[in-house]
Amino acid sequence: AVKAVTQDSLAQGGLKVYDWYVKPDFVGVVSDGSALNPFLSLKDAISASADGDSIFLDGTDIISTEITLPHGLHIVGSIGSEIKYATYDATNGNVFNYNGAYTHQFVFENLIIKNAGGYGILAKKALVFEIRRCKFFNNGWDGTNLNTVVDSVTSGVLGYDSINTDLQAFYAGTHASNGGAVRLQECPSPLIRESRAQYNLRGFRVQDCGIGGGGFIIENQSLMNIESGIYLAAGSLGGCQNMVVTVNYTGFNANNGLLVIGGMNNEISQMKSEGN
């Protein structure tokens, strides 16, 4: 006899790919994080998760406060899936925040992350942090009142030819804050690959990373950000080590295309940097 396939058996059986599912526009009586009855928010899935679990996001999750990551996770989005504040505000926090002790591993894939007053992702002391095929917009800057490509006469807003007092007034206003797309700090094994940072205050900032390990920043685009496109920064540990930065495009950022301070044994090649 052929056994009947029930909805419950599908939810709990071999068709399950991820540990938890999130669909913000899901309408149903039950919302338990299964594929058939997904959670309505990433925060719900993260609260239910354990270290090393995977979460699948399908749709747009609008948050009002930052998401603190409690342990290692693999978060994957369907095409076009977003996690964001509804609108940019300088008082918004980070979208994702982690401050650990070198014990957890993270993978973020196929996510659009937007509108942080701080960083799209701010992670300190993760053992491994991988960012793959993600896009970051309007984190630390709403993308308006400044054009990093053309002069102010052409654009009608502030530009590279604007005087310092006008630029300082812009930064002190409501359109920009202290943040950016990504900041990974003191991570032994970072990876940022096939991702894009655009219209943020900062692009990809990696500080004191690769020490005791090694990492890659590869095949990314960082463009039209106010600060540096890619930044290997130095903190209390003296800078990054064992990082490979290759096959990236950094264009029309209002600071450096690529900025490196301190560090040792870092390799940089096949970079296209223009208009910075």
mmCIF file of C-alpha atoms in Angstrom:
data_model
loop_
_atom_site.group_PDB
_atom_site.id
_atom_site.type_symbol
_atom_site.label_atom_id
_atom_site.label_comp_id
_atom_site.label_asym_id
_atom_site.label_seq_id
_atom_site.Cartn_x
_atom_site.Cartn_y
_atom_site.Cartn_z
ATOM 1 C CA ALA A 1 0.000 0.000 0.000
ATOM 2 C CA VAL A 2 1.130 3.552 -0.687
ATOM 3 C CA LYS A 3 1.420 5.644 2.456
ATOM 4 C CA ALA A 4 -0.471 8.931 2.445
ATOM 5 C CA VAL A 5 1.752 12.017 2.364
ATOM 6 C CA THR A 6 0.494 14.476 4.947
ATOM 7 C CA GLN A 7 1.346 18.148 5.300
ATOM 8 C CA ASP A 8 3.000 17.405 8.625
ATOM 9 C CA SER A 9 5.174 14.673 7.171
ATOM 10 C CA LEU A 10 6.336 17.047 4.434
ATOM 11 C CA ALA A 11 7.216 19.708 6.976
ATOM 12 C CA GLN A 12 9.205 17.346 9.143
ATOM 13 C CA GLY A 13 10.537 14.951 6.529
ATOM 14 C CA GLY A 14 13.247 14.742 3.932
ATOM 15 C CA LEU A 15 12.140 17.857 2.015
ATOM 16 C CA LYS A 16 13.433 20.057 4.816
ATOM 17 C CA VAL A 17 16.546 21.935 3.690
ATOM 18 C CA TYR A 18 16.964 24.612 6.366
ATOM 19 C CA ASP A 19 16.375 24.430 10.088
ATOM 20 C CA TRP A 20 14.046 27.435 10.132
ATOM 21 C CA TYR A 21 12.003 29.361 7.583
ATOM 22 C CA VAL A 22 10.908 33.002 7.595
ATOM 23 C CA LYS A 23 8.282 34.570 5.321
ATOM 24 C CA PRO A 24 7.175 38.001 6.582
ATOM 25 C CA ASP A 25 3.989 38.079 4.491
ATOM 26 C CA PHE A 26 2.892 34.570 5.516
ATOM 27 C CA VAL A 27 -0.772 34.346 6.505
ATOM 28 C CA GLY A 28 -1.712 31.393 8.654
ATOM 29 C CA VAL A 29 -3.001 30.327 12.028
ATOM 30 C CA VAL A 30 0.207 28.552 13.003
ATOM 31 C CA SER A 31 3.692 30.046 12.627
ATOM 32 C CA ASP A 32 6.253 27.586 13.941
ATOM 33 C CA GLY A 33 9.239 28.161 11.634
ATOM 34 C CA SER A 34 8.649 25.138 9.443
ATOM 35 C CA ALA A 35 8.645 25.318 5.654
ATOM 36 C CA LEU A 36 4.839 25.186 5.576
ATOM 37 C CA ASN A 37 4.265 27.473 8.570
ATOM 38 C CA PRO A 38 7.216 29.879 8.569
ATOM 39 C CA PHE A 39 8.022 32.526 11.138
ATOM 40 C CA LEU A 40 7.111 36.114 10.331
ATOM 41 C CA SER A 41 10.493 37.605 11.255
ATOM 42 C CA LEU A 42 14.162 36.760 11.433
ATOM 43 C CA LYS A 43 14.145 37.716 15.096
ATOM 44 C CA ASP A 44 11.640 34.941 15.809
ATOM 45 C CA ALA A 45 13.773 32.418 13.944
ATOM 46 C CA ILE A 46 16.968 33.521 15.676
ATOM 47 C CA SER A 47 15.269 33.273 19.072
ATOM 48 C CA ALA A 48 14.260 29.688 18.298
ATOM 49 C CA SER A 49 17.616 28.688 16.827
ATOM 50 C CA ALA A 50 20.646 26.923 18.234
ATOM 51 C CA ASP A 51 24.304 27.407 17.391
ATOM 52 C CA GLY A 52 25.012 26.366 13.813
ATOM 53 C CA ASP A 53 21.389 26.394 12.625
ATOM 54 C CA SER A 54 20.371 27.568 9.160
ATOM 55 C CA ILE A 55 17.604 30.080 8.453
ATOM 56 C CA PHE A 56 15.932 30.793 5.100
ATOM 57 C CA LEU A 57 14.367 34.213 4.507
ATOM 58 C CA ASP A 58 11.817 34.653 1.734
ATOM 59 C CA GLY A 59 10.634 38.242 1.374
ATOM 60 C CA THR A 60 11.226 41.572 3.095
ATOM 61 C CA ASP A 61 11.688 41.686 6.853
ATOM 62 C CA ILE A 62 11.310 45.222 8.249
ATOM 63 C CA ILE A 63 12.876 45.711 11.679
ATOM 64 C CA SER A 64 12.566 48.495 14.242
ATOM 65 C CA THR A 65 15.574 47.566 16.413
ATOM 66 C CA GLU A 66 18.885 45.901 15.609
ATOM 67 C CA ILE A 67 19.278 42.139 15.587
ATOM 68 C CA THR A 68 21.817 40.851 18.095
ATOM 69 C CA LEU A 69 23.274 37.528 16.972
ATOM 70 C CA PRO A 70 23.531 35.162 19.971
ATOM 71 C CA HIS A 71 25.484 32.344 18.286
ATOM 72 C CA GLY A 72 26.685 31.038 14.954
ATOM 73 C CA LEU A 73 24.127 30.951 12.133
ATOM 74 C CA HIS A 74 23.804 30.403 8.399
ATOM 75 C CA ILE A 75 21.253 32.905 7.042
ATOM 76 C CA VAL A 76 20.209 32.611 3.395
ATOM 77 C CA GLY A 77 17.795 34.766 1.423
ATOM 78 C CA SER A 78 15.774 34.006 -1.675
ATOM 79 C CA ILE A 79 16.378 36.286 -4.653
ATOM 80 C CA GLY A 80 15.470 39.849 -3.686
ATOM 81 C CA SER A 81 14.984 39.167 0.016
ATOM 82 C CA GLU A 82 15.653 42.173 2.250
ATOM 83 C CA ILE A 83 16.300 42.793 5.912
ATOM 84 C CA LYS A 84 16.072 46.488 6.710
ATOM 85 C CA TYR A 85 14.717 49.371 8.710
ATOM 86 C CA ALA A 86 11.656 50.846 6.988
ATOM 87 C CA THR A 87 13.528 54.073 6.215
ATOM 88 C CA TYR A 88 16.972 55.427 6.912
ATOM 89 C CA ASP A 89 17.317 57.383 10.147
ATOM 90 C CA ALA A 90 20.558 58.417 11.794
ATOM 91 C CA THR A 91 19.206 57.052 15.081
ATOM 92 C CA ASN A 92 18.675 53.538 13.696
ATOM 93 C CA GLY A 93 21.048 50.966 15.130
ATOM 94 C CA ASN A 94 22.956 48.331 13.188
ATOM 95 C CA VAL A 95 20.923 45.760 11.281
ATOM 96 C CA PHE A 96 23.023 42.847 12.609
ATOM 97 C CA ASN A 97 25.351 43.025 15.592
ATOM 98 C CA TYR A 98 27.641 40.366 17.084
ATOM 99 C CA ASN A 99 30.252 40.645 19.815
ATOM 100 C CA GLY A 100 31.674 37.253 20.726
ATOM 101 C CA ALA A 101 34.708 35.400 21.931
ATOM 102 C CA TYR A 102 36.081 33.542 18.868
ATOM 103 C CA THR A 103 33.662 30.619 19.228
ATOM 104 C CA HIS A 104 30.989 31.129 16.568
ATOM 105 C CA GLN A 105 30.816 30.846 12.804
ATOM 106 C CA PHE A 106 28.501 32.772 10.476
ATOM 107 C CA VAL A 107 27.499 32.653 6.830
ATOM 108 C CA PHE A 108 25.250 35.313 5.260
ATOM 109 C CA GLU A 109 24.085 34.687 1.683
ATOM 110 C CA ASN A 110 21.847 36.447 -0.864
ATOM 111 C CA LEU A 111 20.613 39.177 1.476
ATOM 112 C CA ILE A 112 19.887 42.846 0.794
ATOM 113 C CA ILE A 113 20.637 44.848 3.954
ATOM 114 C CA LYS A 114 19.516 48.479 4.181
ATOM 115 C CA ASN A 115 18.941 51.635 6.176
ATOM 116 C CA ALA A 116 21.081 51.117 9.273
ATOM 117 C CA GLY A 117 22.043 54.176 11.245
ATOM 118 C CA GLY A 118 25.103 52.117 12.169
ATOM 119 C CA TYR A 119 26.368 49.183 10.097
ATOM 120 C CA GLY A 120 24.511 46.660 8.008
ATOM 121 C CA ILE A 121 26.704 44.048 9.706
ATOM 122 C CA LEU A 122 28.928 44.804 12.694
ATOM 123 C CA ALA A 123 30.716 41.714 13.967
ATOM 124 C CA LYS A 124 33.547 41.528 16.495
ATOM 125 C CA LYS A 125 35.532 38.442 17.439
ATOM 126 C CA ALA A 126 33.659 35.893 15.350
ATOM 127 C CA LEU A 127 35.792 32.852 14.580
ATOM 128 C CA VAL A 128 34.500 32.776 10.984
ATOM 129 C CA PHE A 129 32.334 35.350 9.232
ATOM 130 C CA GLU A 130 31.429 34.793 5.581
ATOM 131 C CA ILE A 131 29.400 37.250 3.508
ATOM 132 C CA ARG A 132 28.444 35.910 0.086
ATOM 133 C CA ARG A 133 26.411 37.604 -2.661
ATOM 134 C CA CYS A 134 24.940 40.224 -0.345
ATOM 135 C CA LYS A 135 24.071 43.845 -1.156
ATOM 136 C CA PHE A 136 24.268 46.803 1.219
ATOM 137 C CA PHE A 137 22.512 50.119 0.624
ATOM 138 C CA ASN A 138 22.028 53.288 2.685
ATOM 139 C CA ASN A 139 23.759 52.154 5.839
ATOM 140 C CA GLY A 140 25.186 55.200 7.590
ATOM 141 C CA TRP A 141 23.880 57.474 4.818
ATOM 142 C CA ASP A 142 20.494 57.903 3.190
ATOM 143 C CA GLY A 143 22.114 58.384 -0.226
ATOM 144 C CA THR A 144 20.836 61.930 -0.753
ATOM 145 C CA ASN A 145 22.181 65.514 -0.737
ATOM 146 C CA LEU A 146 25.639 64.424 -1.901
ATOM 147 C CA ASN A 147 26.872 63.128 -5.245
ATOM 148 C CA THR A 148 30.227 61.361 -5.296
ATOM 149 C CA VAL A 149 30.440 61.124 -9.110
ATOM 150 C CA VAL A 150 30.033 64.625 -10.525
ATOM 151 C CA ASP A 151 30.590 68.203 -9.402
ATOM 152 C CA SER A 152 28.004 70.158 -7.431
ATOM 153 C CA VAL A 153 26.952 72.356 -10.371
ATOM 154 C CA THR A 154 26.110 69.318 -12.473
ATOM 155 C CA SER A 155 24.284 67.412 -9.721
ATOM 156 C CA GLY A 156 22.649 70.324 -7.893
ATOM 157 C CA VAL A 157 23.761 68.892 -4.538
ATOM 158 C CA LEU A 158 27.074 68.700 -2.703
ATOM 159 C CA GLY A 159 29.961 67.140 -4.617
ATOM 160 C CA TYR A 160 33.715 66.669 -4.673
ATOM 161 C CA ASP A 161 34.188 70.381 -5.335
ATOM 162 C CA SER A 162 32.154 71.523 -2.313
ATOM 163 C CA ILE A 163 33.867 73.476 0.457
ATOM 164 C CA ASN A 164 34.701 71.793 3.725
ATOM 165 C CA THR A 165 32.247 73.782 5.864
ATOM 166 C CA ASP A 166 29.311 72.725 3.659
ATOM 167 C CA LEU A 167 30.433 69.103 3.802
ATOM 168 C CA GLN A 168 30.842 69.254 7.582
ATOM 169 C CA ALA A 169 27.347 70.700 7.933
ATOM 170 C CA PHE A 170 26.001 67.872 5.762
ATOM 171 C CA TYR A 171 27.635 65.239 7.962
ATOM 172 C CA ALA A 172 26.379 66.908 11.148
ATOM 173 C CA GLY A 173 22.808 66.806 9.803
ATOM 174 C CA THR A 174 20.241 64.049 9.487
ATOM 175 C CA HIS A 175 21.403 62.467 6.231
ATOM 176 C CA ALA A 176 24.500 60.653 7.545
ATOM 177 C CA SER A 177 25.629 58.926 10.713
ATOM 178 C CA ASN A 178 28.480 56.757 11.959
ATOM 179 C CA GLY A 179 28.255 53.421 10.182
ATOM 180 C CA GLY A 180 28.460 51.721 6.832
ATOM 181 C CA ALA A 181 27.919 48.486 4.952
ATOM 182 C CA VAL A 182 30.143 46.024 6.844
ATOM 183 C CA ARG A 183 32.591 46.140 9.723
ATOM 184 C CA LEU A 184 34.344 42.908 10.676
ATOM 185 C CA GLN A 185 36.734 43.277 13.590
ATOM 186 C CA GLU A 186 39.251 40.790 15.058
ATOM 187 C CA CYS A 187 37.913 37.895 12.991
ATOM 188 C CA PRO A 188 40.556 35.245 12.201
ATOM 189 C CA SER A 189 38.782 33.911 9.101
ATOM 190 C CA PRO A 190 36.720 36.545 7.279
ATOM 191 C CA LEU A 191 35.323 36.246 3.762
ATOM 192 C CA ILE A 192 33.514 38.919 1.746
ATOM 193 C CA ARG A 193 32.745 37.641 -1.731
ATOM 194 C CA GLU A 194 30.596 38.693 -4.730
ATOM 195 C CA SER A 195 28.936 41.423 -2.663
ATOM 196 C CA ARG A 196 28.143 45.089 -3.256
ATOM 197 C CA ALA A 197 28.256 48.164 -1.033
ATOM 198 C CA GLN A 198 26.647 51.254 -2.538
ATOM 199 C CA TYR A 199 25.417 54.588 -1.113
ATOM 200 C CA ASN A 200 26.686 53.825 2.389
ATOM 201 C CA LEU A 201 28.833 55.969 4.659
ATOM 202 C CA ARG A 202 31.585 53.307 4.653
ATOM 203 C CA GLY A 203 32.026 50.366 2.334
ATOM 204 C CA PHE A 204 33.729 47.171 3.482
ATOM 205 C CA ARG A 205 35.816 47.774 6.622
ATOM 206 C CA VAL A 206 37.895 44.865 7.954
ATOM 207 C CA GLN A 207 39.913 45.602 11.110
ATOM 208 C CA ASP A 208 42.595 43.455 12.789
ATOM 209 C CA CYS A 209 41.310 40.411 10.878
ATOM 210 C CA GLY A 210 43.109 37.312 9.561
ATOM 211 C CA ILE A 211 45.379 37.056 12.600
ATOM 212 C CA GLY A 212 45.942 33.410 13.386
ATOM 213 C CA GLY A 213 44.073 32.489 10.214
ATOM 214 C CA GLY A 214 43.515 34.236 6.903
ATOM 215 C CA GLY A 215 40.784 35.703 4.776
ATOM 216 C CA PHE A 216 39.531 36.899 1.414
ATOM 217 C CA ILE A 217 37.909 40.023 0.046
ATOM 218 C CA ILE A 218 37.211 38.914 -3.489
ATOM 219 C CA GLU A 219 34.994 39.796 -6.482
ATOM 220 C CA ASN A 220 33.170 42.668 -4.780
ATOM 221 C CA GLN A 221 31.902 46.080 -5.866
ATOM 222 C CA SER A 222 32.170 49.056 -3.526
ATOM 223 C CA LEU A 223 30.989 52.254 -5.095
ATOM 224 C CA MET A 224 29.581 55.707 -4.371
ATOM 225 C CA ASN A 225 30.146 55.452 -0.642
ATOM 226 C CA ILE A 226 31.220 58.507 1.357
ATOM 227 C CA GLU A 227 34.229 56.879 3.028
ATOM 228 C CA SER A 228 36.667 54.294 1.631
ATOM 229 C CA GLY A 229 35.415 51.521 -0.606
ATOM 230 C CA ILE A 230 37.582 48.782 0.955
ATOM 231 C CA TYR A 231 39.478 49.423 4.170
ATOM 232 C CA LEU A 232 41.971 47.166 5.930
ATOM 233 C CA ALA A 233 42.034 48.983 9.256
ATOM 234 C CA ALA A 234 44.307 48.836 12.275
ATOM 235 C CA GLY A 235 43.045 48.708 15.839
ATOM 236 C CA SER A 236 44.671 47.557 19.048
ATOM 237 C CA LEU A 237 46.152 44.486 17.278
ATOM 238 C CA GLY A 238 48.021 46.554 14.677
ATOM 239 C CA GLY A 239 46.103 45.751 11.518
ATOM 240 C CA CYS A 240 45.067 42.838 9.320
ATOM 241 C CA GLN A 241 47.255 39.851 8.494
ATOM 242 C CA ASN A 242 47.128 37.135 5.850
ATOM 243 C CA MET A 243 44.363 38.812 3.869
ATOM 244 C CA VAL A 244 43.974 38.373 0.108
ATOM 245 C CA VAL A 245 42.201 41.296 -1.556
ATOM 246 C CA THR A 246 41.712 40.552 -5.242
ATOM 247 C CA VAL A 247 39.415 41.084 -8.250
ATOM 248 C CA ASN A 248 37.433 43.942 -6.721
ATOM 249 C CA TYR A 249 36.027 47.179 -8.153
ATOM 250 C CA THR A 250 36.034 50.330 -6.039
ATOM 251 C CA GLY A 251 34.706 53.389 -7.790
ATOM 252 C CA PHE A 252 33.537 56.934 -7.053
ATOM 253 C CA ASN A 253 33.892 56.700 -3.300
ATOM 254 C CA ALA A 254 34.411 60.059 -1.617
ATOM 255 C CA ASN A 255 37.504 58.803 0.237
ATOM 256 C CA ASN A 256 39.976 56.123 -0.860
ATOM 257 C CA GLY A 257 39.167 53.329 -3.222
ATOM 258 C CA LEU A 258 41.384 51.057 -1.118
ATOM 259 C CA LEU A 259 42.865 52.083 2.233
ATOM 260 C CA VAL A 260 45.363 49.940 4.154
ATOM 261 C CA ILE A 261 46.766 50.933 7.544
ATOM 262 C CA GLY A 262 49.217 48.752 9.464
ATOM 263 C CA GLY A 263 49.086 44.993 9.185
ATOM 264 C CA MET A 264 51.416 42.505 7.535
ATOM 265 C CA ASN A 265 51.473 39.709 4.969
ATOM 266 C CA ASN A 266 48.459 41.040 3.057
ATOM 267 C CA GLU A 267 48.258 40.535 -0.706
ATOM 268 C CA ILE A 268 46.418 42.962 -2.994
ATOM 269 C CA SER A 269 46.033 42.356 -6.714
ATOM 270 C CA GLN A 270 43.792 42.821 -9.750
ATOM 271 C CA MET A 271 41.963 45.826 -8.312
ATOM 272 C CA LYS A 272 40.172 48.373 -10.457
ATOM 273 C CA SER A 273 39.932 51.653 -8.596
ATOM 274 C CA GLU A 274 38.690 54.835 -10.269
ATOM 275 C CA GLY A 275 36.996 58.129 -9.536
ATOM 276 C CA ASN A 276 37.768 58.038 -5.821
#
